[in-house]
Coordinates of C-alpha atoms in Angstrom, one line a residue:
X99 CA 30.3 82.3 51.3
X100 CA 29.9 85.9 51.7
X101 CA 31.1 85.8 55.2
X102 CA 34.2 84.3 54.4
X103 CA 34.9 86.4 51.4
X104 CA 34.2 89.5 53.6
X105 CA 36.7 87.6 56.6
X106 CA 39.4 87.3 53.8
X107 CA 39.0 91.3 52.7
X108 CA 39.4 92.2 56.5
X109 CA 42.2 90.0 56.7
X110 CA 44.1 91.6 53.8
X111 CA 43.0 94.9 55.1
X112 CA 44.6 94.7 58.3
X113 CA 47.6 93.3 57.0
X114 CA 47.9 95.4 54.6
X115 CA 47.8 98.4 57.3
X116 CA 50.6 95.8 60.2
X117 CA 53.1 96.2 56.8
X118 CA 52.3 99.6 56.5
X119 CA 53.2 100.5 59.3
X120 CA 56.0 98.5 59.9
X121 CA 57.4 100.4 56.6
X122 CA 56.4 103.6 58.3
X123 CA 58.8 102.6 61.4
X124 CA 61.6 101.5 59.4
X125 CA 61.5 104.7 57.4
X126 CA 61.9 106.4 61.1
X127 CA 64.7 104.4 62.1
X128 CA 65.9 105.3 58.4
X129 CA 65.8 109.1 58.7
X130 CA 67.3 108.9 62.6
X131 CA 70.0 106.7 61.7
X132 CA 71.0 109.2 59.0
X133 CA 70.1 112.4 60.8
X134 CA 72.6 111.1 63.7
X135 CA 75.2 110.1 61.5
X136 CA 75.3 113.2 60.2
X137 CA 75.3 115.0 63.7
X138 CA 78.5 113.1 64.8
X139 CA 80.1 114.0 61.4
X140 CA 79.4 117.7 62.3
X141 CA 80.3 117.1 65.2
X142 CA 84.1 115.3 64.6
X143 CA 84.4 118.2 62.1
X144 CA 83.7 120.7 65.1
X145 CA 86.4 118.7 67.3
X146 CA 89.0 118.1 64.3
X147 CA 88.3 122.1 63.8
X148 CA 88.7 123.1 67.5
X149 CA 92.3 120.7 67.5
X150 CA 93.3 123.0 64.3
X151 CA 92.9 126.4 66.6
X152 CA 94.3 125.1 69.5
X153 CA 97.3 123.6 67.7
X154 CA 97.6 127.3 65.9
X155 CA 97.7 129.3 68.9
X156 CA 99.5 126.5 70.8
X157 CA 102.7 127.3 67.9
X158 CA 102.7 131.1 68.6
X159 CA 104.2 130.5 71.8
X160 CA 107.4 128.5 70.4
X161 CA 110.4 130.6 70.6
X162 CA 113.9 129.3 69.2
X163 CA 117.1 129.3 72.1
X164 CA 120.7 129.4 71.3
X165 CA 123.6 130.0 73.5
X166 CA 124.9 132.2 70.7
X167 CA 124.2 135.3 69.5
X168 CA 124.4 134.6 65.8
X169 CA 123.0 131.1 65.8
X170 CA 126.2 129.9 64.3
X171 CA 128.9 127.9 66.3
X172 CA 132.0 126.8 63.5
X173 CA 129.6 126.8 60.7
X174 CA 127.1 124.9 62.7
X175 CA 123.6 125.8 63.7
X176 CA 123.5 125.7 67.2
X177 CA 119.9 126.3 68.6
X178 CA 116.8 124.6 70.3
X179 CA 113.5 125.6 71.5
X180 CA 111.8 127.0 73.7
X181 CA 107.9 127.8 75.1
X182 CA 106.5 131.0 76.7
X183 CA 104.8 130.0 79.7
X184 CA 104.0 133.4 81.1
X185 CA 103.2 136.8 79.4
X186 CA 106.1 138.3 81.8
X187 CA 108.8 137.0 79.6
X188 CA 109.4 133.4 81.3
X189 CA 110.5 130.5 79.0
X190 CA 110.9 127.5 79.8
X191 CA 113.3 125.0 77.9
X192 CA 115.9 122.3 78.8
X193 CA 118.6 123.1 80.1
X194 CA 121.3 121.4 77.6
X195 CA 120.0 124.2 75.3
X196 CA 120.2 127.1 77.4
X197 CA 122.7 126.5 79.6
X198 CA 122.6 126.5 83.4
X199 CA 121.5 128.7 86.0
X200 CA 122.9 132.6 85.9
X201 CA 124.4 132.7 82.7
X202 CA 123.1 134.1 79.4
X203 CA 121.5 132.6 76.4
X204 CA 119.5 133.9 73.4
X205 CA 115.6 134.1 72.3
X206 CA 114.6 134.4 69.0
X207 CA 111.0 135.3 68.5
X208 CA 108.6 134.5 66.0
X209 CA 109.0 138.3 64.6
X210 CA 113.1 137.0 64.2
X211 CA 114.2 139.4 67.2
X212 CA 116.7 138.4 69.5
X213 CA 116.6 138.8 73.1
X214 CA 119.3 138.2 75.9
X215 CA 118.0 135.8 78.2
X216 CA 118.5 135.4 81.5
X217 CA 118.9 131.7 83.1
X218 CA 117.0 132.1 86.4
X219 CA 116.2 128.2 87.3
X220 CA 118.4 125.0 85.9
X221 CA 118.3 121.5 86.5
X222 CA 120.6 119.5 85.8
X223 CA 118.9 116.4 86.9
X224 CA 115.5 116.6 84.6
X225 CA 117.1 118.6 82.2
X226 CA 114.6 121.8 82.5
X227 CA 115.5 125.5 82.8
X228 CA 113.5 129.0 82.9
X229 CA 114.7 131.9 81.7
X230 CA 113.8 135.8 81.5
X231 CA 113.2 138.4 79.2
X232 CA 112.6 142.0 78.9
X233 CA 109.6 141.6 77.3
X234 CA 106.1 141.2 77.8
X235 CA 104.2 138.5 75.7
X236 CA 100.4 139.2 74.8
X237 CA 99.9 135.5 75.4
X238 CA 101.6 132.4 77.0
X239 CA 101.3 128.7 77.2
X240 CA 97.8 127.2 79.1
X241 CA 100.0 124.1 81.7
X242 CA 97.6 121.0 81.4
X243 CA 98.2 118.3 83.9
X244 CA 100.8 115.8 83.4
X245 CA 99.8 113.6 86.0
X246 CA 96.2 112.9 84.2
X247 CA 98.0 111.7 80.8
X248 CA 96.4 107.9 79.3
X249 CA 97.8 105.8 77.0
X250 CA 97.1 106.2 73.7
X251 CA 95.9 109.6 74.6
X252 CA 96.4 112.1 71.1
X253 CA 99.5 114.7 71.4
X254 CA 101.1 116.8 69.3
X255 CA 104.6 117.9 69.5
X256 CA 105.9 121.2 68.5
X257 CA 109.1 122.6 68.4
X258 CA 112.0 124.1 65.7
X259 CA 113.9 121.2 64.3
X260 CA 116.6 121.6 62.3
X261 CA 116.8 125.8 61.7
X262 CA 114.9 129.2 61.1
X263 CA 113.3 127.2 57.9
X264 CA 111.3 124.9 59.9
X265 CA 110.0 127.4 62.8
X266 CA 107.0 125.6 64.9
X267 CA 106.9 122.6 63.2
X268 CA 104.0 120.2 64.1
X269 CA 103.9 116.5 64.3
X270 CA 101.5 114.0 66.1
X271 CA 101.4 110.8 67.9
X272 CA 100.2 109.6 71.2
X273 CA 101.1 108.8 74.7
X274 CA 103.1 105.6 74.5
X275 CA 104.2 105.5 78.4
X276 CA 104.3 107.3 81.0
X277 CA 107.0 107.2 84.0
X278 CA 110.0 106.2 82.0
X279 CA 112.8 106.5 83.3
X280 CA 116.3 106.8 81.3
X281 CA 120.0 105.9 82.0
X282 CA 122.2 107.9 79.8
X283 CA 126.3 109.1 79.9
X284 CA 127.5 112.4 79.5
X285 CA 131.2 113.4 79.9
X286 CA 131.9 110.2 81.5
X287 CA 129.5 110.7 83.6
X288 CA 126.3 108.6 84.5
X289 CA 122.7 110.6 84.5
X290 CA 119.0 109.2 85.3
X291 CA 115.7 111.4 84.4
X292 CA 113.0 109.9 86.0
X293 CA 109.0 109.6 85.2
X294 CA 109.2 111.2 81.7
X295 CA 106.8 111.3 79.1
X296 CA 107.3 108.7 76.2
X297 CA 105.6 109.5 73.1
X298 CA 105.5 108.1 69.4
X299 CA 105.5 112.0 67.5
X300 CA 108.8 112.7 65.7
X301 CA 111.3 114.7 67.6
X302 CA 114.4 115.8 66.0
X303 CA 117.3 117.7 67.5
X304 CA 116.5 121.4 67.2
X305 CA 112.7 120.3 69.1
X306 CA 114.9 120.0 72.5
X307 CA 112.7 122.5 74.6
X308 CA 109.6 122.5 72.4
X309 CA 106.3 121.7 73.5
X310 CA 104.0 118.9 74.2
X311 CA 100.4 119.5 74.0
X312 CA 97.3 117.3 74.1
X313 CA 94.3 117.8 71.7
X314 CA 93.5 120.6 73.4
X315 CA 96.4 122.8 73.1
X316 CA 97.6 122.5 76.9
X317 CA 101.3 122.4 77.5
X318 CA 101.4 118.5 79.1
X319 CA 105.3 118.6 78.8
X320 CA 108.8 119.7 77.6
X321 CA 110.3 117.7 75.0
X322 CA 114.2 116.6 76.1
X323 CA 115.2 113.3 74.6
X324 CA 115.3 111.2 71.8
X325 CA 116.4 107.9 71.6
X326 CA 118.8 108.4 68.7
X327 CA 118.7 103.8 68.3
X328 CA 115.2 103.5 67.9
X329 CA 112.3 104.8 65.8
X330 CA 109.4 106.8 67.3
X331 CA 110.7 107.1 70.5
X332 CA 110.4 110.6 72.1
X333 CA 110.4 111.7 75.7
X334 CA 109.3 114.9 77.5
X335 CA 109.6 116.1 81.2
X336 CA 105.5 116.3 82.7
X337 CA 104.6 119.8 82.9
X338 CA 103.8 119.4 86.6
X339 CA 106.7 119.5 87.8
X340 CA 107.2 123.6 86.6
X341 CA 104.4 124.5 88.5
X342 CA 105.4 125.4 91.7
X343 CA 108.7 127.4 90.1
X344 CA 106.9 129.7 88.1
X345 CA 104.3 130.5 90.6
X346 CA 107.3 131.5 92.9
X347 CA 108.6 133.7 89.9
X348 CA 105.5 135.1 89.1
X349 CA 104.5 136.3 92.5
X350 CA 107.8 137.4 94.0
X351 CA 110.9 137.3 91.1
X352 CA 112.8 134.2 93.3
X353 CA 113.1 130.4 93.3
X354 CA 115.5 129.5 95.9
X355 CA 115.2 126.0 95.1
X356 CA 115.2 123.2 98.4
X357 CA 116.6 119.5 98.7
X358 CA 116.6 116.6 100.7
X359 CA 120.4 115.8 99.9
X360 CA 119.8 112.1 99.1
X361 CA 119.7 109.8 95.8
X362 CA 116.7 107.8 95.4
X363 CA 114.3 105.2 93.5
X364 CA 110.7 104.9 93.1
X365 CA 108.8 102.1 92.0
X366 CA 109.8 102.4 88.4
X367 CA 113.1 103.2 88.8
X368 CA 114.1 100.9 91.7
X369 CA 115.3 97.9 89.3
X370 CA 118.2 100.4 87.8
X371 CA 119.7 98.7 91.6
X372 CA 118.2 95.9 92.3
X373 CA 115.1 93.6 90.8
X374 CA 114.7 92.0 94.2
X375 CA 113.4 94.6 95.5
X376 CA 109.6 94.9 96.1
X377 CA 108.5 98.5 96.2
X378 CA 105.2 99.4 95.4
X379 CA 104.9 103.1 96.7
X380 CA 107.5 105.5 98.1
X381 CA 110.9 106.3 97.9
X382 CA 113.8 103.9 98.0
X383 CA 116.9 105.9 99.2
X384 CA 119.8 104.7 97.5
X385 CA 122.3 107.3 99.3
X386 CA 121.9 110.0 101.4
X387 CA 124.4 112.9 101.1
X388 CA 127.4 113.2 103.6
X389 CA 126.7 116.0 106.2
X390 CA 123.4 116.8 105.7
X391 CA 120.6 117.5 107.6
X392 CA 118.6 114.1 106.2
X393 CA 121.7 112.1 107.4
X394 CA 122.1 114.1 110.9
X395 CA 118.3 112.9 111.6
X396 CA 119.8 109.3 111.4
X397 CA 118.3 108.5 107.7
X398 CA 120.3 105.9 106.1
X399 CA 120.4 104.1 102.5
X400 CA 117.6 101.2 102.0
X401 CA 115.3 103.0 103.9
X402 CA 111.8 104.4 101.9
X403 CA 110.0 107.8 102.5
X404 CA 106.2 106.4 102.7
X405 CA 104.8 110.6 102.7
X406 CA 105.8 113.7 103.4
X407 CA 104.0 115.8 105.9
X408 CA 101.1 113.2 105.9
X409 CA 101.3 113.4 101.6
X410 CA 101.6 110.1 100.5
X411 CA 104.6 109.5 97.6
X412 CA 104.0 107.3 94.9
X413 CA 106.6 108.7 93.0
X414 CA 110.4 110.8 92.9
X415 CA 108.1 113.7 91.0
X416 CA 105.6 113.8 93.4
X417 CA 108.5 114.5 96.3
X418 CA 110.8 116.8 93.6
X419 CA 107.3 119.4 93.6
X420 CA 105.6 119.0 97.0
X421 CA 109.2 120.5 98.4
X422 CA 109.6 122.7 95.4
X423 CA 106.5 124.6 97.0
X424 CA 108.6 124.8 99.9
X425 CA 111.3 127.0 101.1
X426 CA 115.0 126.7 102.4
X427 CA 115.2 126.2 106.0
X428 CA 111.2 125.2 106.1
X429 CA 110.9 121.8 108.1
X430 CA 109.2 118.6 106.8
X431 CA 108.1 115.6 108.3
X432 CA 109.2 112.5 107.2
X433 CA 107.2 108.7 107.3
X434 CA 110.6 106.4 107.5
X435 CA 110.2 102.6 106.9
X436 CA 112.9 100.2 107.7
X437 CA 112.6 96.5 107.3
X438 CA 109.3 96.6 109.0
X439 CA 109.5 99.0 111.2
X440 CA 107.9 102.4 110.6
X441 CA 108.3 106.2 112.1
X442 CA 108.7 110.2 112.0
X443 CA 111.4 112.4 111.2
X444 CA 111.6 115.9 111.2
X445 CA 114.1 117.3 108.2
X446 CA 115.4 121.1 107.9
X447 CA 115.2 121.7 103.9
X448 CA 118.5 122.8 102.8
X449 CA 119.5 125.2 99.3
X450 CA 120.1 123.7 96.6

């Protein structure tokens, strides 16, 4: 009897030390589970704080645009935005606010100066210009990259809708698409913008030229349109495509801007002319410009540009800046397919 009664008390014993310890664990995993909870809590408010700063410093470099000097055209307000994207007095905007290459425009600074601005770079066709002042900026825009964008990714668009009241306003969304392409009538006239931006943040009129900047407060892309028939629809030009111009105009003053001479569809714009046609990389030309030096090479409508000097094209942007970096008269070497047939051309690069 004794035995088993001293069995049962070693038995209860070491039970009582296996719960014991299994209450000592539990309280571990207890304690971690909170301790980590409250290190990503710290640490979304370290993130949601660092978005804050970035968003603040990202505003300073807003500037308003108007093509007149007292903001006021027949009673109207008449003004858009616009972002300094170097500390020697560059802004970029679109061009529909500033007006085209060589003529004058005005910037109004967050102090409420006005400066006469140059226009030294338009186009027409992705509705982005860059003009000059004679100022020098103690800080400028930081350009992400546009081409690394993912849906869904968080942006913030900033810009000056309306008037002077509502200077850098802020609004958010995210990345809804990427390499949209738009069909739109002006003057009687048919435009296309390719591979924009399309984004869910509000954009009203007066945030034409403002900024659009991921979480970290780099400039991803220029806002341009909005889609006046339907609700959270916003587009900006990618960012990448500026590159190229202002490093010309930082180093040297001049962008003489270059051009194939031809009319053409990638991949995502190529059903605008026809949906039977399979293209899955490269550009489709759709017309090639009388007299020019892609024509005199023997280049002819429904043929595709595969790469350019050995660069592969996936896209009309990815052509527009590889010849941007380029100069007038420079030659390029073109990858021609044609039914199935493939070969080289060599192309002068003519002014634009």
């Amino acid at each position: 009897m004794d035995y088993f009664k001293s069995y049962r008390k070693h038995e209860k014993l070491k039970l009582g030390k296996f719960v014991f310890i299994i209450a000592v664990i539990l309280f571990v995993f207890f304690m971690i589970s909170i301790l980590s909870n409250k290190i990503k809590s710290e640490d979304n408010q370290e993130i949601d704080i660092c978005e804050e700063e970035c968003i603040e410093k990202a505003s300073k470099n807003i500037v308003g645009i108007s093509k007149n000097y007292n903001l006021v055209n027949d009673g109207v307000v008449s003004w858009g935005s616009g972002v300094v994207i170097s500390k020697n007095g560059y802004i970029l905007t679109n061009e529909h606010v500033s007006g085209a290459k060589n003529d004058n425009c005005y910037v109004i600074l967050n102090s409420k100066e006005k400066y006469k601005a140059n226009i030294v770079w338009s186009n027409p066709d992705i509705d982005l210009a860059i003009l000059k002042i004679n100022y020098n900026f103690e800080d400028c825009a930081v350009l992400g990259d546009s081409d690394e964008l993912k849906l869904g990714e968080k942006v913030y668009s900033i810009g000056n809708p309306i008037g002077l009241d509502f200077q850098r306003s802020v609004s958010t969304g995210v990345i809804s698409g990427t390499n949209r392409n738009l069909e739109f009538e002006e003057n009687g006239k048919k435009f296309y913008i390719n591979n924009l931006i399309q984004t869910d943040a509000m954009i009203n009129p007066g945030n034409s030229g403002g900024a659009l900047i991921n979480k970290v407060g780099q400039l991803i892309g220029i806002t341009t349109i909005k889609i006046s028939s339907a609700e959270s629809m916003g587009f900006s030009v990618p960012i990448n495509v500026v590159k190229p111009i202002l490093k010309k105009l930082e180093n040297s003053g001049i962008f003489e801007e270059t051009t194939l001479e031809f009319w053409g569809y990638d991949k995502y714009s190529v059903d605008k002319i026809n949906v039977n046609i399979n293209l899955d990389s490269g550009i489709y030309i759709g017309q090639v410009n009388l007299n020019s030096n892609l024509e005199k090479t023997g280049i002819k409508a429904g043929d595709i540009i595969t790469s350019i000097d050995e660069n592969k094209i996936e896209k009309i942007s990815d052509l527009r800046i590889y010849i941007y970096e380029k100069n007038p008269g420079d030659i390029v070497k073109l990858r021609i397919k044609r039914d199935k047939k493939e070969f080289d051309v060599e192309v002068k690069l003519e002014k634009k």
